[in-house]
Structures are given as C-alpha cells and as structure tokens.
Amino acid sequence: MKDSVGDRKAGLAAHLKRSVLTLALEPGADLDEAQLCEAFDVSRTPLREVFRELAGEGYLSLRLNRGARVSDLSHTTLRDFFLAAPMIYGAVMRLAALNATAQQIEALKLAQFDFRDALRTGSGAHRALANNRFHQITGEMAGNIYLLPSFNRLLIDHARIAMTFYQPQTQQMAQNLTEACQQHDAIIAAIEARDEGAAAQLAEDHWNLSRNQIELFVMPAALDMPMGDLSRKTPA
C-alpha cells in the first residue's frame, strides 16, 4: 500500500531533524523546496506545513518571501546557549528524579543501551543522535510544560555544537566519551533512586564534561559563569 501524505510528511520531518542535528545541513543553510518535494513525493503545501512545525521547534527559521533555512548558530546563540544550558539541564534532572515513571526509566535504559552501542560501533552522527535521545527522555520525565520547549530547543544546538565531542581525535577525547557514558549510567541510577540532589549534581558534571570539550572548538565571550548566574553586562 502506498504511503499516505502523513507518512511522507513524517519521513521528511525526521530527515530534516536528523540532518540539522548532525550538521548534514549546516547552520544557516537554505532549504531547496523543489528537491525536497521530489525526494519525499509531497507538494508545496505539506512541505511548508513541515517547515512551520520544525521552525516552531527551533530546527528551522522562516523568512518572508525567502523560504526556510536551518537555524543559525550565531555568536549570540552560542553565548546564550552556554549561559542557559547548565541551569536548564539541572532543573530538568531534578524534576526527572521526582517525576519519572517506571516506563520512562525503562525507556531511558534502552536509550543508554543504544548510546553505548553507538560509542562502540557507530559514527559521530549516530553517537550524537543517541545522546540526544537519552536527554530527550529526561525532558519527558521532567514533565514541565514551561521547561520542556526550552530544553528541547537547547538539545538541538547542543547536538550541533557537540558534534566534535562524538568524533574523538585524541586519547583524552576518547576517555571523555567513556566518562560521559558512565555519567549516563549514574544519571539513570539517581533518577531511579529519586535522588534529585544527585541528579542535579550529575547534570552539572555531565555539562562540564561536554563544555570543556566544546570550548576547544568554540569560545564565545562571557562563558565563564557559575551555575545559575543570570547576569548580563552587555546586551545580546
């Protein structure tokens, strides 16, 4: 039976999300509507419906009379990302420890199995996607309607910025990946034990591990801020 328009739209959305997260589509890249319509056998109307959906989630940006493009990673984006990430990750992990269901904990364990497998045999893109899924589930566990959209937006840029983290080129970088995997195991244990303090501390430790690696490749201004410091001396 031929796929429905809904199935083709879902396939298109999944393709675009994966391409954005793994930098197959680079930040700021324009999207070719004609090529995507042909590749996924959809007309312009469902294509643009997918564009609007992904723009709302933060994958794309829409410009009047100029089409869709991949969301930028500007200096301001990077600055705000590094300021917001530790606070949002900490809040999500605390709430995850308080609110996670048994089914969600099992899903997190399966995501960790996939992440561990990707570290052994997968590409950098597979590792980034597996890590992204692990953290998406912790956001679902937190169950906060105000926090979740911000967290999911944060994960998009974290996956893109951290692609270098999942393609280690030195022994130290490889060891950092091993440590990240061990921290995932500890996060699962803290959530399962309902230990919100331990979960929050692990969120900070996990963020610092990836942050230190990321900063080898990107170094926006005003990053050296303690957890929770919201001050901003200069406008974005």
PDB file of C-alpha atoms in Angstrom:
ATOM      1  CA  MET A   1       0.000   0.000   0.000  1.00  0.00           C
ATOM      2  CA  LYS A   2       1.337   3.431  -0.944  1.00  0.00           C
ATOM      3  CA  ASP A   3       2.455   5.678   1.890  1.00  0.00           C
ATOM      4  CA  SER A   4      -0.004   8.371   2.900  1.00  0.00           C
ATOM      5  CA  VAL A   5       0.822  12.055   2.765  1.00  0.00           C
ATOM      6  CA  GLY A   6       1.054  11.957   6.549  1.00  0.00           C
ATOM      7  CA  ASP A   7       3.663   9.188   6.389  1.00  0.00           C
ATOM      8  CA  ARG A   8       5.704  11.110   3.828  1.00  0.00           C
ATOM      9  CA  LYS A   9       5.499  14.280   5.915  1.00  0.00           C
ATOM     10  CA  ALA A  10       6.699  12.330   8.960  1.00  0.00           C
ATOM     11  CA  GLY A  11       9.592  10.937   6.936  1.00  0.00           C
ATOM     12  CA  LEU A  12      10.510  14.404   5.714  1.00  0.00           C
ATOM     13  CA  ALA A  13      10.384  15.858   9.241  1.00  0.00           C
ATOM     14  CA  ALA A  14      12.561  13.034  10.598  1.00  0.00           C
ATOM     15  CA  HIS A  15      15.054  13.514   7.760  1.00  0.00           C
ATOM     16  CA  LEU A  16      15.313  17.253   8.341  1.00  0.00           C
ATOM     17  CA  LYS A  17      15.679  16.885  12.111  1.00  0.00           C
ATOM     18  CA  ARG A  18      18.422  14.288  11.719  1.00  0.00           C
ATOM     19  CA  SER A  19      20.202  16.387   9.097  1.00  0.00           C
ATOM     20  CA  VAL A  20      20.131  19.505  11.270  1.00  0.00           C
ATOM     21  CA  LEU A  21      21.292  17.714  14.426  1.00  0.00           C
ATOM     22  CA  THR A  22      24.221  16.024  12.684  1.00  0.00           C
ATOM     23  CA  LEU A  23      25.270  19.058  10.597  1.00  0.00           C
ATOM     24  CA  ALA A  24      24.446  17.303   7.337  1.00  0.00           C
ATOM     25  CA  LEU A  25      22.527  20.553   6.878  1.00  0.00           C
ATOM     26  CA  GLU A  26      24.795  23.321   8.117  1.00  0.00           C
ATOM     27  CA  PRO A  27      23.574  26.233  10.260  1.00  0.00           C
ATOM     28  CA  GLY A  28      22.111  28.947   8.075  1.00  0.00           C
ATOM     29  CA  ALA A  29      21.777  26.692   5.001  1.00  0.00           C
ATOM     30  CA  ASP A  30      18.859  27.430   2.683  1.00  0.00           C
ATOM     31  CA  LEU A  31      16.458  24.545   2.031  1.00  0.00           C
ATOM     32  CA  ASP A  32      15.686  23.534  -1.545  1.00  0.00           C
ATOM     33  CA  GLU A  33      11.890  23.159  -1.662  1.00  0.00           C
ATOM     34  CA  ALA A  34      11.821  21.624  -5.138  1.00  0.00           C
ATOM     35  CA  GLN A  35      14.407  18.978  -4.245  1.00  0.00           C
ATOM     36  CA  LEU A  36      12.646  18.054  -1.002  1.00  0.00           C
ATOM     37  CA  CYS A  37       9.242  17.873  -2.690  1.00  0.00           C
ATOM     38  CA  GLU A  38      10.629  15.470  -5.275  1.00  0.00           C
ATOM     39  CA  ALA A  39      12.616  13.381  -2.783  1.00  0.00           C
ATOM     40  CA  PHE A  40       9.662  12.870  -0.436  1.00  0.00           C
ATOM     41  CA  ASP A  41       6.844  12.968  -3.000  1.00  0.00           C
ATOM     42  CA  VAL A  42       4.983  15.811  -1.367  1.00  0.00           C
ATOM     43  CA  SER A  43       3.555  19.046  -2.709  1.00  0.00           C
ATOM     44  CA  ARG A  44       4.496  22.517  -1.512  1.00  0.00           C
ATOM     45  CA  THR A  45       1.607  22.729   0.958  1.00  0.00           C
ATOM     46  CA  PRO A  46       2.562  19.728   3.163  1.00  0.00           C
ATOM     47  CA  LEU A  47       6.237  20.651   2.757  1.00  0.00           C
ATOM     48  CA  ARG A  48       5.601  24.084   4.184  1.00  0.00           C
ATOM     49  CA  GLU A  49       3.494  22.584   6.977  1.00  0.00           C
ATOM     50  CA  VAL A  50       6.559  20.573   7.987  1.00  0.00           C
ATOM     51  CA  PHE A  51       8.705  23.694   7.743  1.00  0.00           C
ATOM     52  CA  ARG A  52       6.362  25.581  10.086  1.00  0.00           C
ATOM     53  CA  GLU A  53       6.365  22.708  12.568  1.00  0.00           C
ATOM     54  CA  LEU A  54      10.154  22.480  12.628  1.00  0.00           C
ATOM     55  CA  ALA A  55      10.504  26.260  12.829  1.00  0.00           C
ATOM     56  CA  GLY A  56       8.307  26.212  15.919  1.00  0.00           C
ATOM     57  CA  GLU A  57      10.629  23.628  17.476  1.00  0.00           C
ATOM     58  CA  GLY A  58      13.781  25.572  16.620  1.00  0.00           C
ATOM     59  CA  TYR A  59      15.277  23.487  13.802  1.00  0.00           C
ATOM     60  CA  LEU A  60      14.495  25.989  11.043  1.00  0.00           C
ATOM     61  CA  SER A  61      13.819  29.671  10.594  1.00  0.00           C
ATOM     62  CA  LEU A  62      11.276  31.042   8.133  1.00  0.00           C
ATOM     63  CA  ARG A  63      11.774  34.269   6.202  1.00  0.00           C
ATOM     64  CA  LEU A  64       9.017  36.149   4.422  1.00  0.00           C
ATOM     65  CA  ASN A  65       9.272  35.572   0.663  1.00  0.00           C
ATOM     66  CA  ARG A  66      12.681  33.953   1.069  1.00  0.00           C
ATOM     67  CA  GLY A  67      11.885  30.386   2.154  1.00  0.00           C
ATOM     68  CA  ALA A  68      13.194  28.283   5.008  1.00  0.00           C
ATOM     69  CA  ARG A  69      16.712  27.914   6.273  1.00  0.00           C
ATOM     70  CA  VAL A  70      18.449  25.956   9.028  1.00  0.00           C
ATOM     71  CA  SER A  71      18.566  27.841  12.331  1.00  0.00           C
ATOM     72  CA  ASP A  72      21.761  29.834  12.724  1.00  0.00           C
ATOM     73  CA  LEU A  73      24.471  29.272  15.310  1.00  0.00           C
ATOM     74  CA  SER A  74      25.459  32.890  15.756  1.00  0.00           C
ATOM     75  CA  HIS A  75      27.708  34.446  18.383  1.00  0.00           C
ATOM     76  CA  THR A  76      24.592  35.451  20.328  1.00  0.00           C
ATOM     77  CA  THR A  77      23.166  31.927  20.071  1.00  0.00           C
ATOM     78  CA  LEU A  78      26.377  30.411  21.389  1.00  0.00           C
ATOM     79  CA  ARG A  79      26.617  32.932  24.210  1.00  0.00           C
ATOM     80  CA  ASP A  80      23.058  32.342  25.350  1.00  0.00           C
ATOM     81  CA  PHE A  81      23.452  28.588  24.952  1.00  0.00           C
ATOM     82  CA  PHE A  82      26.430  28.441  27.301  1.00  0.00           C
ATOM     83  CA  LEU A  83      24.681  30.645  29.854  1.00  0.00           C
ATOM     84  CA  ALA A  84      21.359  28.779  29.827  1.00  0.00           C
ATOM     85  CA  ALA A  85      22.447  25.162  29.397  1.00  0.00           C
ATOM     86  CA  PRO A  86      23.669  24.381  32.935  1.00  0.00           C
ATOM     87  CA  MET A  87      20.604  25.898  34.566  1.00  0.00           C
ATOM     88  CA  ILE A  88      18.135  24.134  32.296  1.00  0.00           C
ATOM     89  CA  TYR A  89      19.910  20.775  32.493  1.00  0.00           C
ATOM     90  CA  GLY A  90      19.993  20.985  36.281  1.00  0.00           C
ATOM     91  CA  ALA A  91      16.299  21.825  36.542  1.00  0.00           C
ATOM     92  CA  VAL A  92      15.336  19.042  34.142  1.00  0.00           C
ATOM     93  CA  MET A  93      17.339  16.424  36.040  1.00  0.00           C
ATOM     94  CA  ARG A  94      15.842  17.460  39.377  1.00  0.00           C
ATOM     95  CA  LEU A  95      12.315  17.169  38.026  1.00  0.00           C
ATOM     96  CA  ALA A  96      13.130  13.919  36.231  1.00  0.00           C
ATOM     97  CA  ALA A  97      14.193  12.368  39.540  1.00  0.00           C
ATOM     98  CA  LEU A  98      10.932  13.500  41.114  1.00  0.00           C
ATOM     99  CA  ASN A  99       8.512  12.655  38.307  1.00  0.00           C
ATOM    100  CA  ALA A 100       9.879   9.794  36.187  1.00  0.00           C
ATOM    101  CA  THR A 101       7.566   6.838  35.641  1.00  0.00           C
ATOM    102  CA  ALA A 102       8.721   3.236  35.563  1.00  0.00           C
ATOM    103  CA  GLN A 103       8.051   3.119  31.816  1.00  0.00           C
ATOM    104  CA  GLN A 104      10.158   6.231  31.236  1.00  0.00           C
ATOM    105  CA  ILE A 105      13.030   4.797  33.274  1.00  0.00           C
ATOM    106  CA  GLU A 106      12.959   1.663  31.133  1.00  0.00           C
ATOM    107  CA  ALA A 107      12.962   3.844  28.010  1.00  0.00           C
ATOM    108  CA  LEU A 108      15.985   5.727  29.375  1.00  0.00           C
ATOM    109  CA  LYS A 109      17.806   2.454  29.969  1.00  0.00           C
ATOM    110  CA  LEU A 110      17.103   1.396  26.387  1.00  0.00           C
ATOM    111  CA  ALA A 111      18.362   4.765  25.128  1.00  0.00           C
ATOM    112  CA  GLN A 112      21.533   4.261  27.155  1.00  0.00           C
ATOM    113  CA  PHE A 113      21.972   0.809  25.609  1.00  0.00           C
ATOM    114  CA  ASP A 114      21.732   2.427  22.174  1.00  0.00           C
ATOM    115  CA  PHE A 115      24.192   5.143  23.175  1.00  0.00           C
ATOM    116  CA  ARG A 116      26.698   2.609  24.459  1.00  0.00           C
ATOM    117  CA  ASP A 117      26.340   0.606  21.246  1.00  0.00           C
ATOM    118  CA  ALA A 118      26.861   3.765  19.166  1.00  0.00           C
ATOM    119  CA  LEU A 119      30.066   4.500  21.076  1.00  0.00           C
ATOM    120  CA  ARG A 120      31.377   1.055  20.161  1.00  0.00           C
ATOM    121  CA  THR A 121      30.369   0.826  16.529  1.00  0.00           C
ATOM    122  CA  GLY A 122      28.594   3.985  15.399  1.00  0.00           C
ATOM    123  CA  SER A 123      29.636   7.129  13.588  1.00  0.00           C
ATOM    124  CA  GLY A 124      29.836  10.552  15.184  1.00  0.00           C
ATOM    125  CA  ALA A 125      26.341  11.263  13.877  1.00  0.00           C
ATOM    126  CA  HIS A 126      24.938   8.064  15.410  1.00  0.00           C
ATOM    127  CA  ARG A 127      26.523   8.925  18.739  1.00  0.00           C
ATOM    128  CA  ALA A 128      25.137  12.457  18.721  1.00  0.00           C
ATOM    129  CA  LEU A 129      21.642  11.232  17.883  1.00  0.00           C
ATOM    130  CA  ALA A 130      21.737   8.516  20.551  1.00  0.00           C
ATOM    131  CA  ASN A 131      22.885  11.020  23.148  1.00  0.00           C
ATOM    132  CA  ASN A 132      20.183  13.440  22.051  1.00  0.00           C
ATOM    133  CA  ARG A 133      17.514  10.769  22.512  1.00  0.00           C
ATOM    134  CA  PHE A 134      18.789   9.954  26.006  1.00  0.00           C
ATOM    135  CA  HIS A 135      18.398  13.569  27.063  1.00  0.00           C
ATOM    136  CA  GLN A 136      15.059  13.985  25.304  1.00  0.00           C
ATOM    137  CA  ILE A 137      13.695  11.266  27.566  1.00  0.00           C
ATOM    138  CA  THR A 138      14.922  13.058  30.687  1.00  0.00           C
ATOM    139  CA  GLY A 139      12.998  16.098  29.459  1.00  0.00           C
ATOM    140  CA  GLU A 140       9.882  13.970  29.050  1.00  0.00           C
ATOM    141  CA  MET A 141      10.432  12.678  32.592  1.00  0.00           C
ATOM    142  CA  ALA A 142      10.578  16.211  33.973  1.00  0.00           C
ATOM    143  CA  GLY A 143       7.066  16.772  32.621  1.00  0.00           C
ATOM    144  CA  ASN A 144       7.103  20.564  32.879  1.00  0.00           C
ATOM    145  CA  ILE A 145       5.147  22.387  30.176  1.00  0.00           C
ATOM    146  CA  TYR A 146       7.229  25.558  30.586  1.00  0.00           C
ATOM    147  CA  LEU A 147      10.642  23.947  30.772  1.00  0.00           C
ATOM    148  CA  LEU A 148      10.299  21.285  28.068  1.00  0.00           C
ATOM    149  CA  PRO A 149      10.169  23.580  24.991  1.00  0.00           C
ATOM    150  CA  SER A 150      13.299  25.398  26.164  1.00  0.00           C
ATOM    151  CA  PHE A 151      15.057  22.124  26.900  1.00  0.00           C
ATOM    152  CA  ASN A 152      14.215  20.647  23.511  1.00  0.00           C
ATOM    153  CA  ARG A 153      15.451  23.816  21.810  1.00  0.00           C
ATOM    154  CA  LEU A 154      18.643  23.601  23.818  1.00  0.00           C
ATOM    155  CA  LEU A 155      19.178  19.985  22.750  1.00  0.00           C
ATOM    156  CA  ILE A 156      19.115  20.965  19.078  1.00  0.00           C
ATOM    157  CA  ASP A 157      22.049  23.316  19.465  1.00  0.00           C
ATOM    158  CA  HIS A 158      23.859  21.064  21.931  1.00  0.00           C
ATOM    159  CA  ALA A 159      23.827  18.242  19.392  1.00  0.00           C
ATOM    160  CA  ARG A 160      25.151  20.542  16.661  1.00  0.00           C
ATOM    161  CA  ILE A 161      27.808  22.237  18.761  1.00  0.00           C
ATOM    162  CA  ALA A 162      28.968  18.953  20.302  1.00  0.00           C
ATOM    163  CA  MET A 163      29.454  17.006  17.070  1.00  0.00           C
ATOM    164  CA  THR A 164      33.217  17.276  17.644  1.00  0.00           C
ATOM    165  CA  PHE A 165      32.742  15.589  21.024  1.00  0.00           C
ATOM    166  CA  TYR A 166      31.458  12.460  19.291  1.00  0.00           C
ATOM    167  CA  GLN A 167      34.345  12.274  16.820  1.00  0.00           C
ATOM    168  CA  PRO A 168      37.321  11.961  19.192  1.00  0.00           C
ATOM    169  CA  GLN A 169      40.734  12.587  17.695  1.00  0.00           C
ATOM    170  CA  THR A 170      42.870  12.114  20.807  1.00  0.00           C
ATOM    171  CA  GLN A 171      43.064   9.604  23.624  1.00  0.00           C
ATOM    172  CA  GLN A 172      41.745  12.197  26.067  1.00  0.00           C
ATOM    173  CA  MET A 173      38.702  12.849  23.877  1.00  0.00           C
ATOM    174  CA  ALA A 174      38.003   9.115  23.739  1.00  0.00           C
ATOM    175  CA  GLN A 175      38.278   8.904  27.524  1.00  0.00           C
ATOM    176  CA  ASN A 176      35.813  11.770  27.831  1.00  0.00           C
ATOM    177  CA  LEU A 177      33.289   9.765  25.815  1.00  0.00           C
ATOM    178  CA  THR A 178      33.746   6.819  28.153  1.00  0.00           C
ATOM    179  CA  GLU A 179      33.207   9.119  31.127  1.00  0.00           C
ATOM    180  CA  ALA A 180      30.077  10.582  29.519  1.00  0.00           C
ATOM    181  CA  CYS A 181      28.675   7.074  29.144  1.00  0.00           C
ATOM    182  CA  GLN A 182      29.424   6.331  32.809  1.00  0.00           C
ATOM    183  CA  GLN A 183      27.691   9.551  33.802  1.00  0.00           C
ATOM    184  CA  HIS A 184      24.600   8.434  31.878  1.00  0.00           C
ATOM    185  CA  ASP A 185      24.558   5.264  33.995  1.00  0.00           C
ATOM    186  CA  ALA A 186      24.847   7.345  37.152  1.00  0.00           C
ATOM    187  CA  ILE A 187      22.030   9.638  35.987  1.00  0.00           C
ATOM    188  CA  ILE A 188      19.762   6.629  35.494  1.00  0.00           C
ATOM    189  CA  ALA A 189      20.632   5.371  38.978  1.00  0.00           C
ATOM    190  CA  ALA A 190      19.939   8.763  40.570  1.00  0.00           C
ATOM    191  CA  ILE A 191      16.594   9.107  38.809  1.00  0.00           C
ATOM    192  CA  GLU A 192      15.606   5.563  39.733  1.00  0.00           C
ATOM    193  CA  ALA A 193      16.522   6.304  43.379  1.00  0.00           C
ATOM    194  CA  ARG A 194      14.501   9.571  43.296  1.00  0.00           C
ATOM    195  CA  ASP A 195      17.645  11.413  44.403  1.00  0.00           C
ATOM    196  CA  GLU A 196      17.074  14.880  42.985  1.00  0.00           C
ATOM    197  CA  GLY A 197      20.244  16.309  44.543  1.00  0.00           C
ATOM    198  CA  ALA A 198      22.439  13.655  42.974  1.00  0.00           C
ATOM    199  CA  ALA A 199      20.646  14.052  39.640  1.00  0.00           C
ATOM    200  CA  ALA A 200      21.242  17.814  39.646  1.00  0.00           C
ATOM    201  CA  GLN A 201      24.918  17.370  40.520  1.00  0.00           C
ATOM    202  CA  LEU A 202      25.317  14.814  37.746  1.00  0.00           C
ATOM    203  CA  ALA A 203      23.697  17.264  35.333  1.00  0.00           C
ATOM    204  CA  GLU A 204      26.372  19.804  36.246  1.00  0.00           C
ATOM    205  CA  ASP A 205      29.180  17.246  35.962  1.00  0.00           C
ATOM    206  CA  HIS A 206      27.862  15.994  32.633  1.00  0.00           C
ATOM    207  CA  TRP A 207      27.531  19.517  31.261  1.00  0.00           C
ATOM    208  CA  ASN A 208      31.044  20.443  32.357  1.00  0.00           C
ATOM    209  CA  LEU A 209      32.496  17.388  30.631  1.00  0.00           C
ATOM    210  CA  SER A 210      30.991  18.294  27.273  1.00  0.00           C
ATOM    211  CA  ARG A 211      31.513  22.016  27.779  1.00  0.00           C
ATOM    212  CA  ASN A 212      35.247  21.582  28.286  1.00  0.00           C
ATOM    213  CA  GLN A 213      35.446  19.640  25.040  1.00  0.00           C
ATOM    214  CA  ILE A 214      33.247  22.057  23.103  1.00  0.00           C
ATOM    215  CA  GLU A 215      35.327  25.030  24.215  1.00  0.00           C
ATOM    216  CA  LEU A 216      38.318  23.617  22.366  1.00  0.00           C
ATOM    217  CA  PHE A 217      36.427  24.434  19.173  1.00  0.00           C
ATOM    218  CA  VAL A 218      34.157  27.384  20.018  1.00  0.00           C
ATOM    219  CA  MET A 219      34.891  30.100  22.555  1.00  0.00           C
ATOM    220  CA  PRO A 220      32.221  32.807  22.636  1.00  0.00           C
ATOM    221  CA  ALA A 221      32.580  35.666  25.050  1.00  0.00           C
ATOM    222  CA  ALA A 222      31.167  35.713  28.591  1.00  0.00           C
ATOM    223  CA  LEU A 223      31.146  31.953  29.105  1.00  0.00           C
ATOM    224  CA  ASP A 224      32.962  31.747  32.400  1.00  0.00           C
ATOM    225  CA  MET A 225      29.853  31.937  34.548  1.00  0.00           C
ATOM    226  CA  PRO A 226      28.953  29.811  37.600  1.00  0.00           C
ATOM    227  CA  MET A 227      25.846  27.643  37.609  1.00  0.00           C
ATOM    228  CA  GLY A 228      22.765  29.805  37.963  1.00  0.00           C
ATOM    229  CA  ASP A 229      24.351  33.228  37.333  1.00  0.00           C
ATOM    230  CA  LEU A 230      21.965  35.147  35.088  1.00  0.00           C
ATOM    231  CA  SER A 231      23.793  38.455  34.974  1.00  0.00           C
ATOM    232  CA  ARG A 232      24.380  40.004  31.559  1.00  0.00           C
ATOM    233  CA  LYS A 233      26.637  43.062  31.429  1.00  0.00           C
ATOM    234  CA  THR A 234      26.241  43.634  27.700  1.00  0.00           C
ATOM    235  CA  PRO A 235      23.165  43.268  25.517  1.00  0.00           C
ATOM    236  CA  ALA A 236      22.864  40.253  23.211  1.00  0.00           C
TER     237      ALA A 236
END
